PDB file of C-alpha atoms in Angstrom:
ATOM      1  CA  UNK S   3      17.900   8.418 -35.209  1.00 83.00           C
ATOM      2  CA  UNK S   4      18.443   6.863 -38.722  1.00 89.00           C
ATOM      3  CA  UNK S   5      16.572   7.471 -41.975  1.00 93.00           C
ATOM      4  CA  UNK S   6      14.703   4.088 -41.560  1.00 90.00           C
ATOM      5  CA  UNK S   7      12.819   5.984 -38.586  1.00 91.00           C
ATOM      6  CA  UNK S   8      11.856   9.383 -40.429  1.00 94.00           C
ATOM      7  CA  UNK S   9       7.951   8.032 -40.165  1.00 96.00           C
ATOM      8  CA  UNK S  10       6.238  11.226 -42.552  1.00 97.00           C
ATOM      9  CA  UNK S  11       6.622  14.133 -44.821  1.00 98.00           C
ATOM     10  CA  UNK S  12       3.777  16.777 -45.462  1.00 97.00           C
ATOM     11  CA  UNK S  13       5.590  17.917 -49.098  1.00 96.00           C
ATOM     12  CA  UNK S  14       3.225  21.205 -50.266  1.00 89.00           C
ATOM     13  CA  UNK S  15       1.846  23.017 -51.704  1.00 94.00           C
ATOM     14  CA  UNK S  16       2.755  26.719 -50.327  1.00 93.00           C
ATOM     15  CA  UNK S  17      -0.133  28.562 -48.392  1.00 94.00           C
ATOM     16  CA  UNK S  18      -2.077  25.583 -48.558  1.00 94.00           C
ATOM     17  CA  UNK S  19      -2.550  25.515 -44.507  1.00 93.00           C
ATOM     18  CA  UNK S  20       1.147  23.370 -44.583  1.00 94.00           C
ATOM     19  CA  UNK S  21       1.874  24.939 -41.328  1.00 93.00           C
ATOM     20  CA  UNK S  22      -1.111  24.850 -39.598  1.00 92.00           C
ATOM     21  CA  UNK S  23      -0.815  21.284 -40.052  1.00 93.00           C
ATOM     22  CA  UNK S  24       2.339  21.243 -38.895  1.00 93.00           C
ATOM     23  CA  UNK S  25       2.207  23.341 -35.904  1.00 92.00           C
ATOM     24  CA  UNK S  26      -0.964  21.508 -34.930  1.00 91.00           C
ATOM     25  CA  UNK S  27       1.446  18.237 -35.254  1.00 92.00           C
ATOM     26  CA  UNK S  28       4.540  19.631 -33.134  1.00 90.00           C
ATOM     27  CA  UNK S  29       1.552  20.391 -30.612  1.00 89.00           C
ATOM     28  CA  UNK S  30       0.900  16.207 -29.657  1.00 88.00           C
ATOM     29  CA  UNK S  31       3.789  15.601 -27.627  1.00 86.00           C
ATOM     30  CA  UNK S  32       3.516  11.604 -29.933  1.00 88.00           C
ATOM     31  CA  UNK S  33       4.923  13.925 -32.387  1.00 92.00           C
ATOM     32  CA  UNK S  34       9.413  14.899 -32.961  1.00 92.00           C
ATOM     33  CA  UNK S  35       9.456  16.863 -35.453  1.00 93.00           C
ATOM     34  CA  UNK S  36      11.704  20.652 -36.636  1.00 93.00           C
ATOM     35  CA  UNK S  37      10.588  23.615 -36.239  1.00 86.00           C
ATOM     36  CA  UNK S  38      11.987  25.101 -39.810  1.00 86.00           C
ATOM     37  CA  UNK S  39      11.405  23.510 -43.142  1.00 93.00           C
ATOM     38  CA  UNK S  40      14.827  22.080 -44.319  1.00 96.00           C
ATOM     39  CA  UNK S  41      14.126  21.455 -47.911  1.00 97.00           C
ATOM     40  CA  UNK S  42      16.564  18.166 -47.432  1.00 97.00           C
ATOM     41  CA  UNK S  43      15.424  15.868 -50.234  1.00 97.00           C
ATOM     42  CA  UNK S  44      14.851  20.230 -52.215  1.00 97.00           C
ATOM     43  CA  UNK S  45      17.406  22.513 -52.378  1.00 95.00           C
ATOM     44  CA  UNK S  46      19.870  21.226 -49.478  1.00 96.00           C
ATOM     45  CA  UNK S  47      20.430  17.368 -50.479  1.00 97.00           C
ATOM     46  CA  UNK S  48      24.133  18.056 -50.641  1.00 97.00           C
ATOM     47  CA  UNK S  49      24.735  18.914 -46.485  1.00 97.00           C
ATOM     48  CA  UNK S  50      24.113  15.092 -46.696  1.00 97.00           C
ATOM     49  CA  UNK S  51      22.228  12.461 -43.849  1.00 96.00           C
ATOM     50  CA  UNK S  52      23.371  13.296 -41.336  1.00 95.00           C
ATOM     51  CA  UNK S  53      22.692  16.411 -41.205  1.00 96.00           C
ATOM     52  CA  UNK S  54      19.077  16.315 -41.767  1.00 96.00           C
ATOM     53  CA  UNK S  55      18.967  14.186 -38.900  1.00 94.00           C
ATOM     54  CA  UNK S  56      20.874  16.604 -36.651  1.00 93.00           C
ATOM     55  CA  UNK S  57      17.858  18.410 -37.336  1.00 94.00           C
ATOM     56  CA  UNK S  58      14.874  17.073 -35.460  1.00 90.00           C
ATOM     57  CA  UNK S  59      14.870  16.897 -31.903  1.00 84.00           C
ATOM     58  CA  UNK S  60      15.747  14.519 -29.471  1.00 78.00           C
ATOM     59  CA  UNK S  61      12.764  12.679 -28.251  1.00 69.00           C
ATOM     60  CA  UNK S  62      12.838   8.602 -27.486  1.00 58.00           C
ATOM     61  CA  UNK S  63       9.306   8.630 -26.325  1.00 67.00           C
ATOM     62  CA  UNK S  64       7.155   9.340 -29.412  1.00 80.00           C
ATOM     63  CA  UNK S  65       5.786   7.907 -31.453  1.00 86.00           C
ATOM     64  CA  UNK S  66       6.476   9.373 -34.780  1.00 93.00           C
ATOM     65  CA  UNK S  67       8.901  11.503 -37.112  1.00 94.00           C
ATOM     66  CA  UNK S  68       8.845  13.639 -39.558  1.00 96.00           C
ATOM     67  CA  UNK S  69       8.783  16.827 -41.689  1.00 96.00           C
ATOM     68  CA  UNK S  70       7.678  19.805 -42.926  1.00 97.00           C
ATOM     69  CA  UNK S  71       9.096  21.067 -46.600  1.00 96.00           C
ATOM     70  CA  UNK S  72       7.012  22.653 -49.869  1.00 94.00           C
ATOM     71  CA  UNK S  73       9.456  23.220 -51.628  1.00 95.00           C
ATOM     72  CA  UNK S  74       9.347  18.649 -52.147  1.00 97.00           C
ATOM     73  CA  UNK S  75       6.425  19.463 -54.329  1.00 96.00           C
ATOM     74  CA  UNK S  76       7.423  21.397 -56.021  1.00 92.00           C
ATOM     75  CA  UNK S  77      10.904  20.329 -56.868  1.00 92.00           C
ATOM     76  CA  UNK S  78      10.863  17.297 -59.262  1.00 89.00           C
ATOM     77  CA  UNK S  79      13.736  15.542 -57.730  1.00 95.00           C
ATOM     78  CA  UNK S  80      12.994  15.162 -54.707  1.00 97.00           C
ATOM     79  CA  UNK S  81      10.671  12.476 -55.067  1.00 97.00           C
ATOM     80  CA  UNK S  82      13.041  10.301 -56.051  1.00 97.00           C
ATOM     81  CA  UNK S  83      15.704  11.338 -53.350  1.00 97.00           C
ATOM     82  CA  UNK S  84      12.631  10.592 -50.953  1.00 98.00           C
ATOM     83  CA  UNK S  85      12.159   6.983 -52.671  1.00 97.00           C
ATOM     84  CA  UNK S  86      15.312   6.661 -52.444  1.00 97.00           C
ATOM     85  CA  UNK S  87      16.412   7.396 -48.549  1.00 97.00           C
ATOM     86  CA  UNK S  88      12.914   6.775 -46.836  1.00 97.00           C
ATOM     87  CA  UNK S  89      11.065   4.542 -49.061  1.00 96.00           C
ATOM     88  CA  UNK S  90       8.327   3.737 -46.268  1.00 95.00           C
ATOM     89  CA  UNK S  91       7.396   7.331 -44.569  1.00 97.00           C
ATOM     90  CA  UNK S  92       3.285   8.324 -45.595  1.00 98.00           C
ATOM     91  CA  UNK S  93       3.229  11.419 -47.438  1.00 98.00           C
ATOM     92  CA  UNK S  94       1.275  14.288 -47.177  1.00 98.00           C
ATOM     93  CA  UNK S  95       0.094  16.818 -49.437  1.00 97.00           C
ATOM     94  CA  UNK S  96      -2.011  19.876 -48.841  1.00 96.00           C
ATOM     95  CA  UNK S  97      -3.605  21.229 -52.123  1.00 97.00           C
ATOM     96  CA  UNK S  98      -5.439  24.521 -52.562  1.00 96.00           C
ATOM     97  CA  UNK S  99      -8.050  26.078 -55.233  1.00 97.00           C
ATOM     98  CA  UNK S 100      -4.772  26.784 -57.738  1.00 97.00           C
ATOM     99  CA  UNK S 101      -5.971  30.251 -59.007  1.00 97.00           C
ATOM    100  CA  UNK S 102      -6.061  31.407 -55.471  1.00 96.00           C
ATOM    101  CA  UNK S 103      -3.157  30.279 -54.258  1.00 97.00           C
ATOM    102  CA  UNK S 104      -1.293  31.453 -56.958  1.00 97.00           C
ATOM    103  CA  UNK S 105      -2.511  34.657 -55.026  1.00 97.00           C
ATOM    104  CA  UNK S 106      -2.257  34.371 -51.788  1.00 95.00           C
ATOM    105  CA  UNK S 107       1.695  33.040 -53.029  1.00 95.00           C
ATOM    106  CA  UNK S 108       1.884  36.462 -54.572  1.00 96.00           C
ATOM    107  CA  UNK S 109       0.561  38.672 -51.856  1.00 94.00           C
ATOM    108  CA  UNK S 110       3.421  36.705 -49.454  1.00 91.00           C
ATOM    109  CA  UNK S 111       5.693  37.417 -52.100  1.00 93.00           C
ATOM    110  CA  UNK S 112       4.888  40.858 -52.253  1.00 91.00           C
ATOM    111  CA  UNK S 113       4.579  41.759 -48.077  1.00 87.00           C
ATOM    112  CA  UNK S 114       8.177  40.724 -48.011  1.00 86.00           C
ATOM    113  CA  UNK S 115       9.579  42.653 -50.677  1.00 86.00           C
ATOM    114  CA  UNK S 116      10.238  40.501 -53.393  1.00 90.00           C
ATOM    115  CA  UNK S 117       7.675  41.409 -55.777  1.00 92.00           C
ATOM    116  CA  UNK S 118       6.278  44.678 -57.004  1.00 92.00           C
ATOM    117  CA  UNK S 119       2.545  45.777 -56.923  1.00 92.00           C
ATOM    118  CA  UNK S 120       2.419  45.057 -60.825  1.00 95.00           C
ATOM    119  CA  UNK S 121       0.169  41.633 -60.625  1.00 96.00           C
ATOM    120  CA  UNK S 122       0.474  41.304 -64.091  1.00 96.00           C
ATOM    121  CA  UNK S 123       4.287  40.730 -64.535  1.00 95.00           C
ATOM    122  CA  UNK S 124       3.724  37.380 -61.549  1.00 96.00           C
ATOM    123  CA  UNK S 125       0.092  35.954 -62.267  1.00 97.00           C
ATOM    124  CA  UNK S 126      -0.151  36.295 -66.122  1.00 97.00           C
ATOM    125  CA  UNK S 127       0.411  32.413 -67.486  1.00 96.00           C
ATOM    126  CA  UNK S 128       0.403  34.798 -70.665  1.00 94.00           C
ATOM    127  CA  UNK S 129       3.386  36.569 -70.296  1.00 92.00           C
ATOM    128  CA  UNK S 130       5.829  34.849 -67.383  1.00 86.00           C
ATOM    129  CA  UNK S 131       3.909  30.878 -67.202  1.00 86.00           C
ATOM    130  CA  UNK S 132       7.295  29.849 -65.127  1.00 90.00           C
ATOM    131  CA  UNK S 133       5.987  32.593 -61.919  1.00 94.00           C
ATOM    132  CA  UNK S 134       7.093  30.867 -58.440  1.00 93.00           C
ATOM    133  CA  UNK S 135       3.855  32.039 -58.267  1.00 95.00           C
ATOM    134  CA  UNK S 136       2.358  30.154 -61.294  1.00 97.00           C
ATOM    135  CA  UNK S 137       4.423  27.411 -61.459  1.00 96.00           C
ATOM    136  CA  UNK S 138       3.370  26.219 -58.059  1.00 95.00           C
ATOM    137  CA  UNK S 139       0.155  25.702 -58.397  1.00 96.00           C
ATOM    138  CA  UNK S 140       1.094  22.721 -61.506  1.00 97.00           C
ATOM    139  CA  UNK S 141      -0.577  20.014 -58.975  1.00 97.00           C
ATOM    140  CA  UNK S 142      -0.683  16.393 -61.257  1.00 97.00           C
ATOM    141  CA  UNK S 143       2.693  17.410 -62.620  1.00 95.00           C
ATOM    142  CA  UNK S 144       4.205  17.849 -59.223  1.00 96.00           C
ATOM    143  CA  UNK S 145       2.096  14.071 -57.716  1.00 96.00           C
ATOM    144  CA  UNK S 146       2.113  12.365 -60.473  1.00 94.00           C
ATOM    145  CA  UNK S 147       5.660  11.295 -59.614  1.00 94.00           C
ATOM    146  CA  UNK S 148       5.035  10.641 -56.838  1.00 97.00           C
ATOM    147  CA  UNK S 149       2.257   8.136 -57.333  1.00 96.00           C
ATOM    148  CA  UNK S 150       4.420   6.850 -59.897  1.00 96.00           C
ATOM    149  CA  UNK S 151       6.812   6.056 -56.902  1.00 96.00           C
ATOM    150  CA  UNK S 152       5.205   5.377 -53.753  1.00 97.00           C
ATOM    151  CA  UNK S 153       2.000   2.950 -53.631  1.00 96.00           C
ATOM    152  CA  UNK S 154      -1.723   4.976 -53.613  1.00 95.00           C
ATOM    153  CA  UNK S 155      -2.138   3.593 -49.402  1.00 96.00           C
ATOM    154  CA  UNK S 156       0.683   5.788 -48.710  1.00 97.00           C
ATOM    155  CA  UNK S 157      -0.515   9.084 -49.659  1.00 98.00           C
ATOM    156  CA  UNK S 158      -2.778  11.400 -48.316  1.00 97.00           C
ATOM    157  CA  UNK S 159      -3.887  14.033 -50.207  1.00 97.00           C
ATOM    158  CA  UNK S 160      -6.212  16.357 -48.276  1.00 95.00           C
ATOM    159  CA  UNK S 161      -7.484  20.332 -49.761  1.00 95.00           C
ATOM    160  CA  UNK S 162      -7.199  23.819 -47.616  1.00 94.00           C
ATOM    161  CA  UNK S 163     -10.527  24.887 -48.519  1.00 91.00           C
ATOM    162  CA  UNK S 164     -12.194  21.543 -46.289  1.00 89.00           C
ATOM    163  CA  UNK S 165      -9.241  22.893 -43.531  1.00 89.00           C
ATOM    164  CA  UNK S 166     -10.918  25.647 -42.965  1.00 88.00           C
ATOM    165  CA  UNK S 167     -14.604  24.956 -42.892  1.00 88.00           C
ATOM    166  CA  UNK S 168     -13.714  21.726 -41.264  1.00 89.00           C
ATOM    167  CA  UNK S 169     -10.592  21.335 -39.014  1.00 91.00           C
ATOM    168  CA  UNK S 170     -10.330  19.426 -36.311  1.00 90.00           C
ATOM    169  CA  UNK S 171     -11.460  16.784 -38.839  1.00 90.00           C
ATOM    170  CA  UNK S 172      -8.421  17.287 -40.841  1.00 91.00           C
ATOM    171  CA  UNK S 173      -6.463  17.095 -38.283  1.00 92.00           C
ATOM    172  CA  UNK S 174      -7.856  14.086 -37.718  1.00 91.00           C
ATOM    173  CA  UNK S 175      -8.535  11.786 -41.226  1.00 93.00           C
ATOM    174  CA  UNK S 176      -4.311  13.003 -41.349  1.00 94.00           C
ATOM    175  CA  UNK S 177      -3.751  11.909 -37.609  1.00 93.00           C
ATOM    176  CA  UNK S 178      -5.130   8.059 -38.600  1.00 94.00           C
ATOM    177  CA  UNK S 179      -3.457   8.277 -41.661  1.00 96.00           C
ATOM    178  CA  UNK S 180      -0.454   8.174 -39.307  1.00 95.00           C
ATOM    179  CA  UNK S 181      -1.462   5.825 -37.005  1.00 92.00           C
ATOM    180  CA  UNK S 182      -1.777   8.410 -34.489  1.00 90.00           C
ATOM    181  CA  UNK S 183      -3.591   7.127 -30.853  1.00 81.00           C
ATOM    182  CA  UNK S 184      -7.273   9.035 -31.269  1.00 68.00           C
ATOM    183  CA  UNK S 185      -8.984  11.307 -29.401  1.00 54.00           C
ATOM    184  CA  UNK S 186      -9.237  15.455 -28.601  1.00 55.00           C
ATOM    185  CA  UNK S 187      -7.443  16.761 -30.960  1.00 56.00           C
ATOM    186  CA  UNK S 188      -3.931  19.106 -29.060  1.00 54.00           C
ATOM    187  CA  UNK S 189      -4.065  22.949 -28.980  1.00 52.00           C
ATOM    188  CA  UNK S 190      -7.184  23.179 -30.364  1.00 47.00           C
ATOM    189  CA  UNK S 191      -7.058  27.380 -30.753  1.00 45.00           C
ATOM    190  CA  UNK S 192      -4.705  26.464 -33.473  1.00 50.00           C
ATOM    191  CA  UNK S 193      -7.134  24.432 -35.599  1.00 47.00           C
ATOM    192  CA  UNK S 194      -9.178  27.192 -35.585  1.00 50.00           C
ATOM    193  CA  UNK S 195      -7.208  30.162 -35.976  1.00 50.00           C
ATOM    194  CA  UNK S 196      -4.770  31.428 -38.933  1.00 54.00           C
ATOM    195  CA  UNK S 197      -0.881  30.848 -38.153  1.00 48.00           C
ATOM    196  CA  UNK S 198       0.276  33.559 -40.651  1.00 53.00           C
ATOM    197  CA  UNK S 199      -1.993  36.570 -41.208  1.00 54.00           C
ATOM    198  CA  UNK S 200      -1.773  38.457 -44.064  1.00 58.00           C
ATOM    199  CA  UNK S 201      -4.084  41.199 -42.099  1.00 58.00           C
ATOM    200  CA  UNK S 202      -1.507  41.410 -39.365  1.00 58.00           C
ATOM    201  CA  UNK S 203       0.232  45.135 -39.211  1.00 56.00           C
ATOM    202  CA  UNK S 204       4.273  44.459 -41.061  1.00 55.00           C
ATOM    203  CA  UNK S 205       6.628  46.529 -42.562  1.00 57.00           C
ATOM    204  CA  UNK S 206       6.040  48.077 -46.722  1.00 59.00           C
ATOM    205  CA  UNK S 207       7.668  46.086 -49.357  1.00 58.00           C
ATOM    206  CA  UNK S 208      10.197  48.778 -50.008  1.00 60.00           C
ATOM    207  CA  UNK S 209      11.510  49.649 -46.543  1.00 57.00           C
ATOM    208  CA  UNK S 210      12.010  45.547 -46.027  1.00 58.00           C
ATOM    209  CA  UNK S 211      13.695  45.294 -49.831  1.00 58.00           C
ATOM    210  CA  UNK S 212      15.933  48.685 -47.812  1.00 57.00           C
ATOM    211  CA  UNK S 213      16.091  46.209 -45.249  1.00 55.00           C
ATOM    212  CA  UNK S 214      17.203  43.048 -45.725  1.00 61.00           C
ATOM    213  CA  UNK S 215      20.930  43.374 -46.542  1.00 70.00           C
ATOM    214  CA  UNK S 216      20.386  44.319 -41.710  1.00 59.00           C
ATOM    215  CA  UNK S 217      18.346  42.082 -41.660  1.00 63.00           C
ATOM    216  CA  UNK S 218      21.035  39.577 -39.784  1.00 70.00           C
ATOM    217  CA  UNK S 219      22.546  42.025 -37.745  1.00 63.00           C
ATOM    218  CA  UNK S 220      19.000  43.253 -36.942  1.00 61.00           C
ATOM    219  CA  UNK S 221      17.343  39.812 -36.068  1.00 65.00           C
ATOM    220  CA  UNK S 222      19.420  38.835 -32.128  1.00 72.00           C
ATOM    221  CA  UNK S 223      17.423  42.896 -31.734  1.00 63.00           C
ATOM    222  CA  UNK S 224      13.934  41.435 -32.457  1.00 65.00           C
ATOM    223  CA  UNK S 225      12.462  40.433 -28.978  1.00 68.00           C
ATOM    224  CA  UNK S 226      13.660  43.670 -27.358  1.00 79.00           C
ATOM    225  CA  UNK S 227      11.200  45.531 -26.651  1.00 75.00           C
ATOM    226  CA  UNK S 228      12.929  48.936 -28.051  1.00 70.00           C
ATOM    227  CA  UNK S 229      12.476  47.552 -30.845  1.00 53.00           C
ATOM    228  CA  UNK S 230       8.562  46.536 -30.534  1.00 61.00           C
ATOM    229  CA  UNK S 231       8.153  49.756 -30.327  1.00 64.00           C
ATOM    230  CA  UNK S 232       9.616  50.644 -33.364  1.00 57.00           C
ATOM    231  CA  UNK S 233       7.999  48.435 -35.012  1.00 50.00           C
ATOM    232  CA  UNK S 234       4.818  48.967 -33.634  1.00 54.00           C
ATOM    233  CA  UNK S 235       5.616  52.784 -34.164  1.00 55.00           C
ATOM    234  CA  UNK S 236       6.148  52.649 -38.255  1.00 63.00           C
ATOM    235  CA  UNK S 237       4.570  49.024 -39.134  1.00 56.00           C
ATOM    236  CA  UNK S 238       0.946  48.714 -41.136  1.00 59.00           C
ATOM    237  CA  UNK S 239      -1.768  46.720 -42.351  1.00 65.00           C
ATOM    238  CA  UNK S 240      -0.328  46.470 -46.078  1.00 76.00           C
ATOM    239  CA  UNK S 241      -2.249  46.550 -49.469  1.00 83.00           C
ATOM    240  CA  UNK S 242      -2.287  44.489 -51.102  1.00 89.00           C
ATOM    241  CA  UNK S 243      -2.682  45.112 -55.363  1.00 93.00           C
ATOM    242  CA  UNK S 244      -6.409  43.528 -56.336  1.00 94.00           C
ATOM    243  CA  UNK S 245      -7.090  40.392 -57.835  1.00 95.00           C
ATOM    244  CA  UNK S 246      -9.286  41.489 -61.088  1.00 95.00           C
ATOM    245  CA  UNK S 247     -11.285  39.340 -63.239  1.00 94.00           C
ATOM    246  CA  UNK S 248      -9.577  39.273 -65.980  1.00 95.00           C
ATOM    247  CA  UNK S 249      -6.308  37.919 -64.846  1.00 96.00           C
ATOM    248  CA  UNK S 250      -8.349  35.589 -62.768  1.00 96.00           C
ATOM    249  CA  UNK S 251      -9.358  33.082 -66.001  1.00 95.00           C
ATOM    250  CA  UNK S 252      -6.911  32.833 -67.449  1.00 96.00           C
ATOM    251  CA  UNK S 253      -5.576  31.287 -64.456  1.00 97.00           C
ATOM    252  CA  UNK S 254      -8.352  29.074 -64.537  1.00 97.00           C
ATOM    253  CA  UNK S 255      -7.546  29.143 -68.395  1.00 96.00           C
ATOM    254  CA  UNK S 256      -3.289  27.976 -67.671  1.00 97.00           C
ATOM    255  CA  UNK S 257      -4.753  25.475 -65.041  1.00 97.00           C
ATOM    256  CA  UNK S 258      -7.724  23.988 -66.005  1.00 97.00           C
ATOM    257  CA  UNK S 259      -5.326  20.836 -67.871  1.00 97.00           C
ATOM    258  CA  UNK S 260      -3.752  20.187 -65.200  1.00 97.00           C
ATOM    259  CA  UNK S 261      -6.836  20.638 -63.018  1.00 97.00           C
ATOM    260  CA  UNK S 262      -8.839  17.789 -65.255  1.00 97.00           C
ATOM    261  CA  UNK S 263      -5.742  15.575 -65.166  1.00 97.00           C
ATOM    262  CA  UNK S 264      -5.610  16.139 -61.324  1.00 97.00           C
ATOM    263  CA  UNK S 265      -9.251  14.860 -59.951  1.00 97.00           C
ATOM    264  CA  UNK S 266      -8.649  11.990 -62.964  1.00 96.00           C
ATOM    265  CA  UNK S 267      -5.535  11.004 -61.280  1.00 96.00           C
ATOM    266  CA  UNK S 268      -7.345  11.441 -57.415  1.00 96.00           C
ATOM    267  CA  UNK S 269     -10.504  10.232 -58.303  1.00 95.00           C
ATOM    268  CA  UNK S 270     -12.400  13.548 -57.515  1.00 94.00           C
ATOM    269  CA  UNK S 271     -13.973  16.130 -58.607  1.00 94.00           C
ATOM    270  CA  UNK S 272     -11.982  19.709 -59.149  1.00 95.00           C
ATOM    271  CA  UNK S 273     -14.115  21.399 -61.486  1.00 93.00           C
ATOM    272  CA  UNK S 274     -14.878  23.605 -59.077  1.00 92.00           C
ATOM    273  CA  UNK S 275     -11.764  25.603 -58.810  1.00 94.00           C
ATOM    274  CA  UNK S 276     -12.242  26.299 -62.714  1.00 91.00           C
ATOM    275  CA  UNK S 277     -15.772  27.444 -62.275  1.00 81.00           C
ATOM    276  CA  UNK S 278     -14.983  29.466 -58.996  1.00 61.00           C
ATOM    277  CA  UNK S 279     -16.303  32.962 -59.069  1.00 47.00           C
ATOM    278  CA  UNK S 280     -15.086  35.457 -58.048  1.00 42.00           C
ATOM    279  CA  UNK S 281     -14.286  36.564 -54.569  1.00 40.00           C
TER     280      UNK S 281
END
């Protein structure tokens, strides 16, 4: 495989159903995608092209090959590297209301035990505007570099909200953009269900944080019956810190200039992101 064989990249954003899109594409036998996020053009560039290409499953019968790494949207250096290494690749960007995305990202980090229950510490832009949950939602700041380096016809921007309402239609849009054959979407159950459900029982964040150093030891045991029994006995649905209306409004105010610029860039009215009522 060569770099010229990379036909597309799903570049983000985090918590915008990009894993749903990846798994739906992987169910199509004409598509070749590695399972993990490689983060090559963002975090792992020093590993070199040979390492990157070796991550793709060998299959001579596929029509298109690509990968998903949400960090490509968040890391400014990724756009230039992608344009230099795979200049003919098509780019798929999936975006989500930045306020809801920030809270969803915080919840994911919370259940991993990577953040505390002090939600204001991580989501209040007047205190910490550069935390990951906040900065990852500045889509115009992130996207304009790609529009500077790639023709607009090679960038497809889709939206999480449309995925949840009309998944088959959204999958068809991506398939057409990538030049895949028309037909029934593969594995329709993937298109109608969430890939990652935050209501699934898990170990509480404190326990996950304490057990993190033991992860290499525990990992090989995860599929054993004894591990599953122990996990089922102690795992519970996690209760997440609530999202206060006042904090939501501060985030809306923070994102408003970027959302307006993004709307102009895409030629789309995104003002509903700024007046959305609390849920």
